[in-house]
Coordinates of N, CA and C in Angstrom, one line a residue:
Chain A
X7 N -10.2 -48.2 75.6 CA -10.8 -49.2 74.8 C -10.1 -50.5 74.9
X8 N -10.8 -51.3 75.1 CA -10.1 -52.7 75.1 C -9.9 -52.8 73.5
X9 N -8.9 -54.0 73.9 CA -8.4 -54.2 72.2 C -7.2 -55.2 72.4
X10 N -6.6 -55.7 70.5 CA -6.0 -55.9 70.5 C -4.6 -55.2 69.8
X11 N -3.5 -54.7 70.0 CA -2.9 -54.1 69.6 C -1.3 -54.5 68.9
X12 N -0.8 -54.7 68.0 CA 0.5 -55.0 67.1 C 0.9 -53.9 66.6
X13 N 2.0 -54.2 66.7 CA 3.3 -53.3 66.7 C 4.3 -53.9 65.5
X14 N 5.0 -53.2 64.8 CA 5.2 -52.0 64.1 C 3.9 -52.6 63.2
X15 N 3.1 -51.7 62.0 CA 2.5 -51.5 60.9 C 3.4 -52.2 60.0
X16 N 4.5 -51.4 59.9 CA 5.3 -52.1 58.7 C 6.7 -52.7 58.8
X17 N 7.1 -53.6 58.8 CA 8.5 -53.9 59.4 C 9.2 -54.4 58.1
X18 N 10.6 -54.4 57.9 CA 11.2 -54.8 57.3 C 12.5 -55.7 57.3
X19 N 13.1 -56.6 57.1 CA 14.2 -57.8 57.4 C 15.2 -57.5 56.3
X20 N 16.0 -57.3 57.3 CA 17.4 -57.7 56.4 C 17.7 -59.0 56.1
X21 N 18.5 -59.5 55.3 CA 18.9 -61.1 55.3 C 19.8 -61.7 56.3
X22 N 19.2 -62.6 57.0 CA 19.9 -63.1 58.3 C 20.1 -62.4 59.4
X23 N 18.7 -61.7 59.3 CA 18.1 -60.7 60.8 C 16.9 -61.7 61.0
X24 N 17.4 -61.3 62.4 CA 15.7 -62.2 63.4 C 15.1 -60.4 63.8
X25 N 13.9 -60.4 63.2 CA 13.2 -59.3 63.9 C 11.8 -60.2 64.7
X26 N 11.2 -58.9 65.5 CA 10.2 -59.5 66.5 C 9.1 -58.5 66.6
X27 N 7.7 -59.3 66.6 CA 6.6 -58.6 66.0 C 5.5 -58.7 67.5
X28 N 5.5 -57.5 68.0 CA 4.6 -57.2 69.3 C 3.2 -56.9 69.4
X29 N 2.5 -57.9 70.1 CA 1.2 -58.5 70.2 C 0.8 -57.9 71.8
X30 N 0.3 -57.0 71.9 CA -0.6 -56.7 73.3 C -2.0 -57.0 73.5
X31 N -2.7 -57.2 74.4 CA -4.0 -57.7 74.5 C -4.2 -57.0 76.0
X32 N -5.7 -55.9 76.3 CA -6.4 -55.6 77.5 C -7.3 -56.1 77.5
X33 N -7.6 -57.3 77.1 CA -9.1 -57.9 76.6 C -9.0 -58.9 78.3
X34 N -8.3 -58.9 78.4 CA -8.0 -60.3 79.7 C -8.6 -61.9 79.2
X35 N -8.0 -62.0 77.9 CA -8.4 -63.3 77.3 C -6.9 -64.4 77.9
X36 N -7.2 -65.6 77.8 CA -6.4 -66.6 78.2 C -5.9 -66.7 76.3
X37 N -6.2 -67.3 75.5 CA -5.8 -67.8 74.6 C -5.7 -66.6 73.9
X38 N -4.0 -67.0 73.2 CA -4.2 -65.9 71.6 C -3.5 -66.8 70.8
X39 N -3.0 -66.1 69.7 CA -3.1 -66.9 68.6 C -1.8 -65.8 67.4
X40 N -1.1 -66.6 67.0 CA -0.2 -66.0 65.8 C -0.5 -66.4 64.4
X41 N -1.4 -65.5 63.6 CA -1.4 -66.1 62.1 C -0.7 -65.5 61.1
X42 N 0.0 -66.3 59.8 CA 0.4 -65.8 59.0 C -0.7 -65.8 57.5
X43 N -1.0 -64.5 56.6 CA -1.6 -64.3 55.9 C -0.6 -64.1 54.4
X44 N -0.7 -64.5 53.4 CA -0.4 -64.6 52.2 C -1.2 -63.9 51.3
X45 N -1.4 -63.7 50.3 CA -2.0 -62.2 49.1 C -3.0 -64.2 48.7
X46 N -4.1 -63.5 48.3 CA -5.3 -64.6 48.2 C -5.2 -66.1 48.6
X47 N -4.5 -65.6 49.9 CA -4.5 -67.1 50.9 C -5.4 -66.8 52.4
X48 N -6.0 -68.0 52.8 CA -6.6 -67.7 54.5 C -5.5 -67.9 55.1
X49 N -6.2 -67.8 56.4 CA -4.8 -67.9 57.7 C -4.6 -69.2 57.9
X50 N -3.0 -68.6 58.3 CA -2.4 -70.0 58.6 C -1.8 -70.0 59.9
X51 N -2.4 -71.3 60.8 CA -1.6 -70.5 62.1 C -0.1 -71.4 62.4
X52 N 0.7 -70.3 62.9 CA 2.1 -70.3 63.1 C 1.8 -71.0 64.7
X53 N 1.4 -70.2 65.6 CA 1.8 -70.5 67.2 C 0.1 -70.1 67.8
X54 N 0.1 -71.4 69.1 CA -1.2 -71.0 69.5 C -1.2 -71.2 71.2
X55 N -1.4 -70.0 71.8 CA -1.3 -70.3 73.5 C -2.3 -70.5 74.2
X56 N -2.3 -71.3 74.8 CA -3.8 -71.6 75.4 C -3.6 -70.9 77.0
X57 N -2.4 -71.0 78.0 CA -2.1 -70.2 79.0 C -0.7 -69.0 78.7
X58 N -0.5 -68.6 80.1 CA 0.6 -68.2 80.2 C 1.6 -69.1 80.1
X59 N 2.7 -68.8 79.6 CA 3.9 -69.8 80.0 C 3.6 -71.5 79.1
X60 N 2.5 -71.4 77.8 CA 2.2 -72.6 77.6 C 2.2 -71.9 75.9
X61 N 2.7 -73.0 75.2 CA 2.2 -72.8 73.5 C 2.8 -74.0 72.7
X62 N 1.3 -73.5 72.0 CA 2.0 -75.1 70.6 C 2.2 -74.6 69.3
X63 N 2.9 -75.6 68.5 CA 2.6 -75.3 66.8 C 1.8 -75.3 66.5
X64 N 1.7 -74.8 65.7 CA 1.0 -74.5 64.3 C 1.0 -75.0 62.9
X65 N 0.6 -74.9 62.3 CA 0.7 -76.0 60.9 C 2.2 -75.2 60.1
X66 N 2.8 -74.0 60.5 CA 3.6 -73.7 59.7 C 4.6 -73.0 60.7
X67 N 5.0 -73.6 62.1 CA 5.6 -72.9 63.0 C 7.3 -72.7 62.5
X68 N 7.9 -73.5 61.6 CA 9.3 -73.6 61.2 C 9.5 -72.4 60.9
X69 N 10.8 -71.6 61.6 CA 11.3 -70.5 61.0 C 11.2 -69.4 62.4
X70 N 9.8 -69.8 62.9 CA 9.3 -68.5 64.2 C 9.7 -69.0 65.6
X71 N 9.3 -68.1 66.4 CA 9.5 -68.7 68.2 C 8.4 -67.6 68.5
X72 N 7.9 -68.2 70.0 CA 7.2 -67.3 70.7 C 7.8 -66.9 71.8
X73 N 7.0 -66.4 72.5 CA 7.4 -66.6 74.7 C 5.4 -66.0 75.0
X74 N 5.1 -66.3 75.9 CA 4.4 -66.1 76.6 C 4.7 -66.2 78.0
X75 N 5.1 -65.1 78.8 CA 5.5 -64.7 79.8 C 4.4 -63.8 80.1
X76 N 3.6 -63.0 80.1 CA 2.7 -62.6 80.6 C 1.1 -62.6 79.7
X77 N 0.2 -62.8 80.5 CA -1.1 -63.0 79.8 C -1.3 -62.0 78.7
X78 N -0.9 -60.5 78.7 CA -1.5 -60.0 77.9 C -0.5 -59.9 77.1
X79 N 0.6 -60.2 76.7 CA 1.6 -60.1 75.9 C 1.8 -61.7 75.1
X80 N 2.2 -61.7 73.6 CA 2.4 -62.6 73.1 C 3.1 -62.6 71.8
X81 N 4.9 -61.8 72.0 CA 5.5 -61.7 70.6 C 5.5 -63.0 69.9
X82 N 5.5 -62.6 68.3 CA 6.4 -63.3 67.6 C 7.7 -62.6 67.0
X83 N 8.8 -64.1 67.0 CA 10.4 -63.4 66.6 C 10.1 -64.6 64.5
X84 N 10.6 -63.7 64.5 CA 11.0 -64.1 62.6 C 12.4 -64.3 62.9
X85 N 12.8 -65.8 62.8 CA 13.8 -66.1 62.7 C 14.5 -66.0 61.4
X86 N 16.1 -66.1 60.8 CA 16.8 -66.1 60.0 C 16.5 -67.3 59.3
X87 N 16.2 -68.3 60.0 CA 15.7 -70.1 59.8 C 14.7 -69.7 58.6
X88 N 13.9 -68.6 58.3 CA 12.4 -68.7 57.5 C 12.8 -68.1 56.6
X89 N 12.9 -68.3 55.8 CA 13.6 -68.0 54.3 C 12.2 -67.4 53.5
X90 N 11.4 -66.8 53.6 CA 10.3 -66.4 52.9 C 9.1 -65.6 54.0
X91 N 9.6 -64.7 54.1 CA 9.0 -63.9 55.8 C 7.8 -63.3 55.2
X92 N 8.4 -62.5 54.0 CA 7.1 -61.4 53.7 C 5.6 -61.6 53.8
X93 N 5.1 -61.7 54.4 CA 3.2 -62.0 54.3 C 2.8 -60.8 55.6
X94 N 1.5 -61.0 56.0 CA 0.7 -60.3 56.5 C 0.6 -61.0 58.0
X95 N 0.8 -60.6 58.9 CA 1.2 -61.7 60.1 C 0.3 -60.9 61.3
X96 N -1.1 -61.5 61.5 CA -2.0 -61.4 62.6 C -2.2 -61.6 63.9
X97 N -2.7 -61.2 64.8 CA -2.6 -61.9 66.3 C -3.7 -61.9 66.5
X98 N -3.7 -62.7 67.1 CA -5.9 -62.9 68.1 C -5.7 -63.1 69.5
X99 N -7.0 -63.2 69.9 CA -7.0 -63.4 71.1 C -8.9 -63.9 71.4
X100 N -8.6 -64.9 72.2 CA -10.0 -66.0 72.2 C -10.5 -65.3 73.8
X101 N -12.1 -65.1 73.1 CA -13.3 -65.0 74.5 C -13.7 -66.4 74.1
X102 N -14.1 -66.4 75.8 CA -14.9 -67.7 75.9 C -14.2 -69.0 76.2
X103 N -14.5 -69.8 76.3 CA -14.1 -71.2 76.6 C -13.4 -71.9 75.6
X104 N -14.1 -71.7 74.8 CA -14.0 -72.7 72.9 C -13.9 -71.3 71.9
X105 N -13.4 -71.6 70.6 CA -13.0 -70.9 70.1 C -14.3 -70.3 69.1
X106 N -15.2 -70.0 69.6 CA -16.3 -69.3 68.7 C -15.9 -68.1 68.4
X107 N -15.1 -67.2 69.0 CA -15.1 -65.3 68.5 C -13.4 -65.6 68.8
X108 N -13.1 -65.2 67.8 CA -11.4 -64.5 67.6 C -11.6 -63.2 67.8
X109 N -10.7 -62.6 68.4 CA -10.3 -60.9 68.3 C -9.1 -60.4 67.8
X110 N -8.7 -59.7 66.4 CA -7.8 -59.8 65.7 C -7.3 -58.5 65.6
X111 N -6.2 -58.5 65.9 CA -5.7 -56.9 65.5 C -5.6 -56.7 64.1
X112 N -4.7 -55.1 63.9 CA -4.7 -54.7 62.6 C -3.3 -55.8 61.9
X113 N -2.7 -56.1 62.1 CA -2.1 -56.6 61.4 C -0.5 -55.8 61.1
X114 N 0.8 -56.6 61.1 CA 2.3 -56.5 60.7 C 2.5 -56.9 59.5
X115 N 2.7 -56.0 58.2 CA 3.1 -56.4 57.1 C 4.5 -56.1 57.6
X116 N 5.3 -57.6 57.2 CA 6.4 -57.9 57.0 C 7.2 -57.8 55.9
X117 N 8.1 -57.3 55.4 CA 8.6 -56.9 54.2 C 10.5 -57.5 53.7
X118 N 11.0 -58.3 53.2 CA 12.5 -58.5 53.2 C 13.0 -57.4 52.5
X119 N 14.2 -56.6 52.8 CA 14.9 -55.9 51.8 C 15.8 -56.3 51.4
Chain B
X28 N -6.3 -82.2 48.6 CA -7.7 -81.4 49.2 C -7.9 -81.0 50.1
X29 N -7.9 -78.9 50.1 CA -7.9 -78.8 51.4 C -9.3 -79.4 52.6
X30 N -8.7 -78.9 53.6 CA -10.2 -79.2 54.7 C -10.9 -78.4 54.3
X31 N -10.9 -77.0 54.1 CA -11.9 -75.6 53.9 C -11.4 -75.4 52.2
X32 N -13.0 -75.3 51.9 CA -12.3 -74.9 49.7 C -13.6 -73.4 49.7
X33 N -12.4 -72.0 49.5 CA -13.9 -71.1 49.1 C -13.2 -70.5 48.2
X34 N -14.0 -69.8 46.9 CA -13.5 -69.5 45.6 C -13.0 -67.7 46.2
X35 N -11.5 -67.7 45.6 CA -11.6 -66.5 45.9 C -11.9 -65.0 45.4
X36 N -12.6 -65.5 44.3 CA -13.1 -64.5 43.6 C -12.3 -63.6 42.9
X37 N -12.6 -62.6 42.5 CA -13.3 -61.5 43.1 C -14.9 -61.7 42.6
X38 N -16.0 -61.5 43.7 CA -17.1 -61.2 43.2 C -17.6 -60.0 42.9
X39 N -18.1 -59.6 42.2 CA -18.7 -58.1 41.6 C -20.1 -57.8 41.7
X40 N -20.7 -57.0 42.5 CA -22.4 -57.5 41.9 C -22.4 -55.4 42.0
X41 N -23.5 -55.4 41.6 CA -23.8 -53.9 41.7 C -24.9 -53.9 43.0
X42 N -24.6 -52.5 43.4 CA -25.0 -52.2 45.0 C -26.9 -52.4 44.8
X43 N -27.2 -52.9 46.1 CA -28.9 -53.6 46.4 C -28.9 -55.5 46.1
X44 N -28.1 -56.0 45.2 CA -27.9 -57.2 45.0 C -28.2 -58.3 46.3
X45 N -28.7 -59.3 45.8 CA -28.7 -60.3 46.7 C -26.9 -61.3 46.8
X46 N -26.0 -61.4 47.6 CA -25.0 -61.7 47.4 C -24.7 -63.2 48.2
X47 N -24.2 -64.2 47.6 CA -24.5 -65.7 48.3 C -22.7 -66.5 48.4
X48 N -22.1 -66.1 49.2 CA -20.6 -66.8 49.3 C -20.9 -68.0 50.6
X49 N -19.5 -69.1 49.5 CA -19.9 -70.4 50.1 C -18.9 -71.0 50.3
X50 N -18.6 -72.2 51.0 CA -17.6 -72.5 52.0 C -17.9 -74.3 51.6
X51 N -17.2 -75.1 51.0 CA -17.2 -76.6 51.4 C -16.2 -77.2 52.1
X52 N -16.3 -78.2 53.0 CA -15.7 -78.7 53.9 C -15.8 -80.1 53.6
X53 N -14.7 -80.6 54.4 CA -14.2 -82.4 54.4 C -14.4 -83.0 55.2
X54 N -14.0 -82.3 56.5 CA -13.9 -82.8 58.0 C -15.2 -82.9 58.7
X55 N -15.4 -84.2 58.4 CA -17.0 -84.3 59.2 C -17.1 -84.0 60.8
X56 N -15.5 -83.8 61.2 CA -16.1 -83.2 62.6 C -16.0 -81.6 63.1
X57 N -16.0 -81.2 62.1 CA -16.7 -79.7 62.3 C -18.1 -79.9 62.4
X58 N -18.0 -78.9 64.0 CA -19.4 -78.6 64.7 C -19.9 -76.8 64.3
X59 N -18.6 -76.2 64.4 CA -18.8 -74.5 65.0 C -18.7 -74.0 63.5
X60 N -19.5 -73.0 63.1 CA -19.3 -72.2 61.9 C -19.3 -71.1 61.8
X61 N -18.1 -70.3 61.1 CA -17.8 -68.8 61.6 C -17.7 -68.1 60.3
X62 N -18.3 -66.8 59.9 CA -17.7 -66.3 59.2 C -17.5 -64.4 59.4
X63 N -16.1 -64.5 59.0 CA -15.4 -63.2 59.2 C -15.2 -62.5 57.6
X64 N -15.4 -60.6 58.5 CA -15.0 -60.1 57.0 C -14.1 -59.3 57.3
X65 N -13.1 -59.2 56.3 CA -11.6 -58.4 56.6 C -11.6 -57.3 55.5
X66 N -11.1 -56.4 56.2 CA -11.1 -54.9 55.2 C -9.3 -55.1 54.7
X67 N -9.1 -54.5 53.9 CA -8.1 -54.1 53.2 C -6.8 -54.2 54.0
X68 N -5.5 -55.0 54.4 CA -4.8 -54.6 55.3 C -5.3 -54.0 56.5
X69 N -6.7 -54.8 57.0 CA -7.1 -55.0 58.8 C -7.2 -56.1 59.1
X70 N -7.6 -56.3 60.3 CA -7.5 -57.7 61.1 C -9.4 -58.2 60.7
X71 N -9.4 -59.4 60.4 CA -11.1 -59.8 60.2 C -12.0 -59.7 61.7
X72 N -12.9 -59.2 61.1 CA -14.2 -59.5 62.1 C -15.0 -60.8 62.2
X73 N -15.4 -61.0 63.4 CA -16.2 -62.0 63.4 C -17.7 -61.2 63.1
X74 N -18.5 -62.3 61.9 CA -20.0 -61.5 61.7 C -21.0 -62.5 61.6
X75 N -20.8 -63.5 61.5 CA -21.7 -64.5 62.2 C -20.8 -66.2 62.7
X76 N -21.8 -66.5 63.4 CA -21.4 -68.0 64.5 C -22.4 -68.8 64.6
X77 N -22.5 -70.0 63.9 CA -23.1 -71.1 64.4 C -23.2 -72.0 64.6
X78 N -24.2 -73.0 65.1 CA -23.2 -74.2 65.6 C -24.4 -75.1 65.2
X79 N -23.7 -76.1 64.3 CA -24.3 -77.6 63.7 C -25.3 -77.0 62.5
X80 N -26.2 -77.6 62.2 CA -27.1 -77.3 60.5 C -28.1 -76.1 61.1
X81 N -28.5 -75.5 60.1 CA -29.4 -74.4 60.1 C -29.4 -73.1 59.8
X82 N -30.4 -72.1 60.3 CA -29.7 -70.9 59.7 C -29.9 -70.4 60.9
X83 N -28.9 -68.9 60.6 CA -29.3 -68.0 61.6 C -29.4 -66.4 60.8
X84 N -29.9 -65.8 61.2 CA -30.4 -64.3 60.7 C -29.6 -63.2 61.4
X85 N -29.2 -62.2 60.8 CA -28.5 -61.2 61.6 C -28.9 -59.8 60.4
X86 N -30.0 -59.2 61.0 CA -29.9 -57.9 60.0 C -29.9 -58.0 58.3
X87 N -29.1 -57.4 57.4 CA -28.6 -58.1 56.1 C -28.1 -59.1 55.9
X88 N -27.9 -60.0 57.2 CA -26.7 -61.4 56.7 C -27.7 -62.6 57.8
X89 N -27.7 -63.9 56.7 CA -28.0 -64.8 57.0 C -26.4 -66.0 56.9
X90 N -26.7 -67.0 57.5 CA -25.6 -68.1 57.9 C -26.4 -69.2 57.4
X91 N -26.4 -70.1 56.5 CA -27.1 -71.1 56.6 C -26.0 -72.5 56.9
X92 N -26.2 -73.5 56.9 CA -25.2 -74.6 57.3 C -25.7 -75.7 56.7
X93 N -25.3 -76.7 55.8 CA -25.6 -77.7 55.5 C -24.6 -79.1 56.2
X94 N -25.0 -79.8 57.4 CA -23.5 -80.5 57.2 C -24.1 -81.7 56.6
X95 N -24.7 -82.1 55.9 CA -25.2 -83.3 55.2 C -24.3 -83.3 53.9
X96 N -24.2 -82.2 53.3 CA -23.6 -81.8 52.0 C -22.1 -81.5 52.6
X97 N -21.9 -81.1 53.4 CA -20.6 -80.1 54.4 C -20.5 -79.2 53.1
X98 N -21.7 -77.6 53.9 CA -21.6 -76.8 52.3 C -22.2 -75.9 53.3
X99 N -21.3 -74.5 53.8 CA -22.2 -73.6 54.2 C -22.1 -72.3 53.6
X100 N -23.0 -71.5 53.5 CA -23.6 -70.3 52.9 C -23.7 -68.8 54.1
X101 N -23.1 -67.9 53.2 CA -23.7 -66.3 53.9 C -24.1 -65.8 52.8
X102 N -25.2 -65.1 53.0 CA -26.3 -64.5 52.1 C -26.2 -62.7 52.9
X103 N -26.2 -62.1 52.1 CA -25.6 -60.8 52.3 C -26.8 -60.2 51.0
X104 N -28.1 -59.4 52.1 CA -29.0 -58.6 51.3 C -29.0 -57.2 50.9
X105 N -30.0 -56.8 50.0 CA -29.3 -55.5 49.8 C -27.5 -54.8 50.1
X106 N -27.3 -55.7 49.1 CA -25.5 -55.0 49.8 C -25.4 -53.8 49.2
X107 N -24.3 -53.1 50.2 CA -23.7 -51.6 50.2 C -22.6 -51.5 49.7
X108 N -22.0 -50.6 49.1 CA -20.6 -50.5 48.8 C -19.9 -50.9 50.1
X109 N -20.4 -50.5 51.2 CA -19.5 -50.6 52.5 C -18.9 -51.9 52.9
X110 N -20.2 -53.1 52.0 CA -20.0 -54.7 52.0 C -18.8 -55.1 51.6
X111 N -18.1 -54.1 50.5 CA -16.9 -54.8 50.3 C -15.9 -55.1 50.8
X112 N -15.4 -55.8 50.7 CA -14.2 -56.8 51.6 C -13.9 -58.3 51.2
X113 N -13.5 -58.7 51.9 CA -12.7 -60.2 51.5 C -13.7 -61.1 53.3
X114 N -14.2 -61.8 52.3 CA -15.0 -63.1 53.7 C -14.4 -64.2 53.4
X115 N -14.3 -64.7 55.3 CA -13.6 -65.6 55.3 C -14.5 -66.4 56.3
X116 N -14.6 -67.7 55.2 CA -15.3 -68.7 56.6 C -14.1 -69.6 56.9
X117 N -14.5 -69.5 58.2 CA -13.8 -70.7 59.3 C -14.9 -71.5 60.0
X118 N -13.7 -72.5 60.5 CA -14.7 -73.9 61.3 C -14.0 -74.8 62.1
X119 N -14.5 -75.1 62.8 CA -13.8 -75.8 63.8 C -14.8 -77.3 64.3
X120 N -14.0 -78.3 65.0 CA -14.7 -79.3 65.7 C -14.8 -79.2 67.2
X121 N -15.6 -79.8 67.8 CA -16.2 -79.6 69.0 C -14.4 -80.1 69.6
X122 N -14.2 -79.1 71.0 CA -13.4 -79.4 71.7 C -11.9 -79.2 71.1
X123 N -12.0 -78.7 70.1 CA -10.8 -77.9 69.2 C -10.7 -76.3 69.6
X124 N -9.7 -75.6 69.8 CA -9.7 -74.4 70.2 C -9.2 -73.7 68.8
X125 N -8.9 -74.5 67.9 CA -7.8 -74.2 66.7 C -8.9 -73.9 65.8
X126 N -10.0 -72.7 65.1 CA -10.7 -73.0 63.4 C -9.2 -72.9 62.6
X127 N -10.1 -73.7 61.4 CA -9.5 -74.0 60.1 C -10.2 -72.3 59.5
X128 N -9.4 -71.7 58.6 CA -9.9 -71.2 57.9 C -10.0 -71.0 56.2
X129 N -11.0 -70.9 55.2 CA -11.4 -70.9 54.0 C -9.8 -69.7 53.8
X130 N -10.0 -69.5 51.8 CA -9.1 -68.6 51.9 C -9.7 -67.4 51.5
X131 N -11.0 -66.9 52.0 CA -11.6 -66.2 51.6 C -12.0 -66.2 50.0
X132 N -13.3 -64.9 50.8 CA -13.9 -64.6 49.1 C -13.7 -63.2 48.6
X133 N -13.0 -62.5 47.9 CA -12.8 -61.0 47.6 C -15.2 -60.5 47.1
X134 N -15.3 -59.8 48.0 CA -16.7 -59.1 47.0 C -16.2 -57.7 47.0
X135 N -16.7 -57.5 45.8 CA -17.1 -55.9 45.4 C -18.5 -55.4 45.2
X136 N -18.7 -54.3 45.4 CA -20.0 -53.7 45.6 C -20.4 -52.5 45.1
X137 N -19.8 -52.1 43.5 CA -20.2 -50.9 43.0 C -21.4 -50.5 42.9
X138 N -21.3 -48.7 43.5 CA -22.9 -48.4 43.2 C -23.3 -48.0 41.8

């Protein structure tokens, strides 16, 4: 089944740990997408790649890093820099040309202990 | 004032209900209008897409688009308990790869 797939379900941060949140895609889309979700907030996007080897910010990129090194892969790392990690943190992946259909995995609830 | 304002509810109606969530916007150059529904701790669906004023029909769910007002509507008929979820509209301008998205609407759908 094509799809998009993230890695762990549930993760957890120590204080002044960088952990890193795994985004796979067999969909063979060019663009994906990193959003962060908040409890009765919409998305907010962190990081946005339009190729391989290519990505921009986001309205709230401070704290994260990407890499895009291969088309179907697209982690994000939680740096120590982001002092307020815990939310609901999504990945997409764009058909089509223009952004009419997102494809969204299940979703990494992030957790500080 | 955000670009996208949608109330997040919770809305309640009892199951068969006619149900109407709505979406106002700032940015007069939004062309594309999307709305997604997200289950509980899942990733959102796209469930309808359209582009500039009008409506479009899908089964139980209509899209309508106002941009004169910049005010768009999903109309959700006979709803099912299965309707519940949190909708989110998003939107974008022509030649933007990036939607904005609303912060959703919580519905519930007791039978």
């Amino acid at each position: 089944d094509g799809g998009i797939t993230q890695s762990p379900k549930y993760l957890f941060r120590k204080e002044g740990q960088n952990v890193t949140l795994s985004c796979e895609q067999n969909l063979n889309h060019d663009a994906m997408y990193w959003y962060r979700q908040d409890p009765g907030q919409g998305l907010r996007l962190i990081y946005y790649s339009q190729i391989v080897n290519d990505f921009q910010k986001g309205d709230i990129a401070e704290g994260y890093s990407v890499s895009r090194e291969k088309k179907e892969s697209f982690p994000l790392t939680v740096t120590s820099a982001q002092k307020n990690p815990t939310a609901f943190y999504l990945c997409a992946s764009r058909q089509g040309r223009a952004g009419e259909k997102l494809f969204f995995g299940s979703g990494t609830q992030l957790s500080v202990l | 004032q955000k670009e996208v304002e949608q109330d997040p509810g919770p809305l309640s109606v009892p199951e068969g209900a006619i149900v109407s969530l709505n979406c106002t916007y700032s940015n007069s150059a939004f062309q594309y209008f999307m709305w997604y529904r997200q289950y509980s701790r899942k990733g959102p669906e796209l469930l309808m897409y359209t582009y500039s004023s009008g409506n479009k029909e899908d089964g139980r769910f209509t899209a309508q688009v106002d941009k004169s007002s910049k005010y768009i509507s999903l109309f959700i008929r006979d709803s099912q308990p299965s309707d519940s979820a949190t909708y989110l509209c998003a939107m974008r301008a022509g030649g933007s790869y990036i939607p904005t998205f609303g912060r959703g609407t919580s519905l519930i759908v007791h039978p």
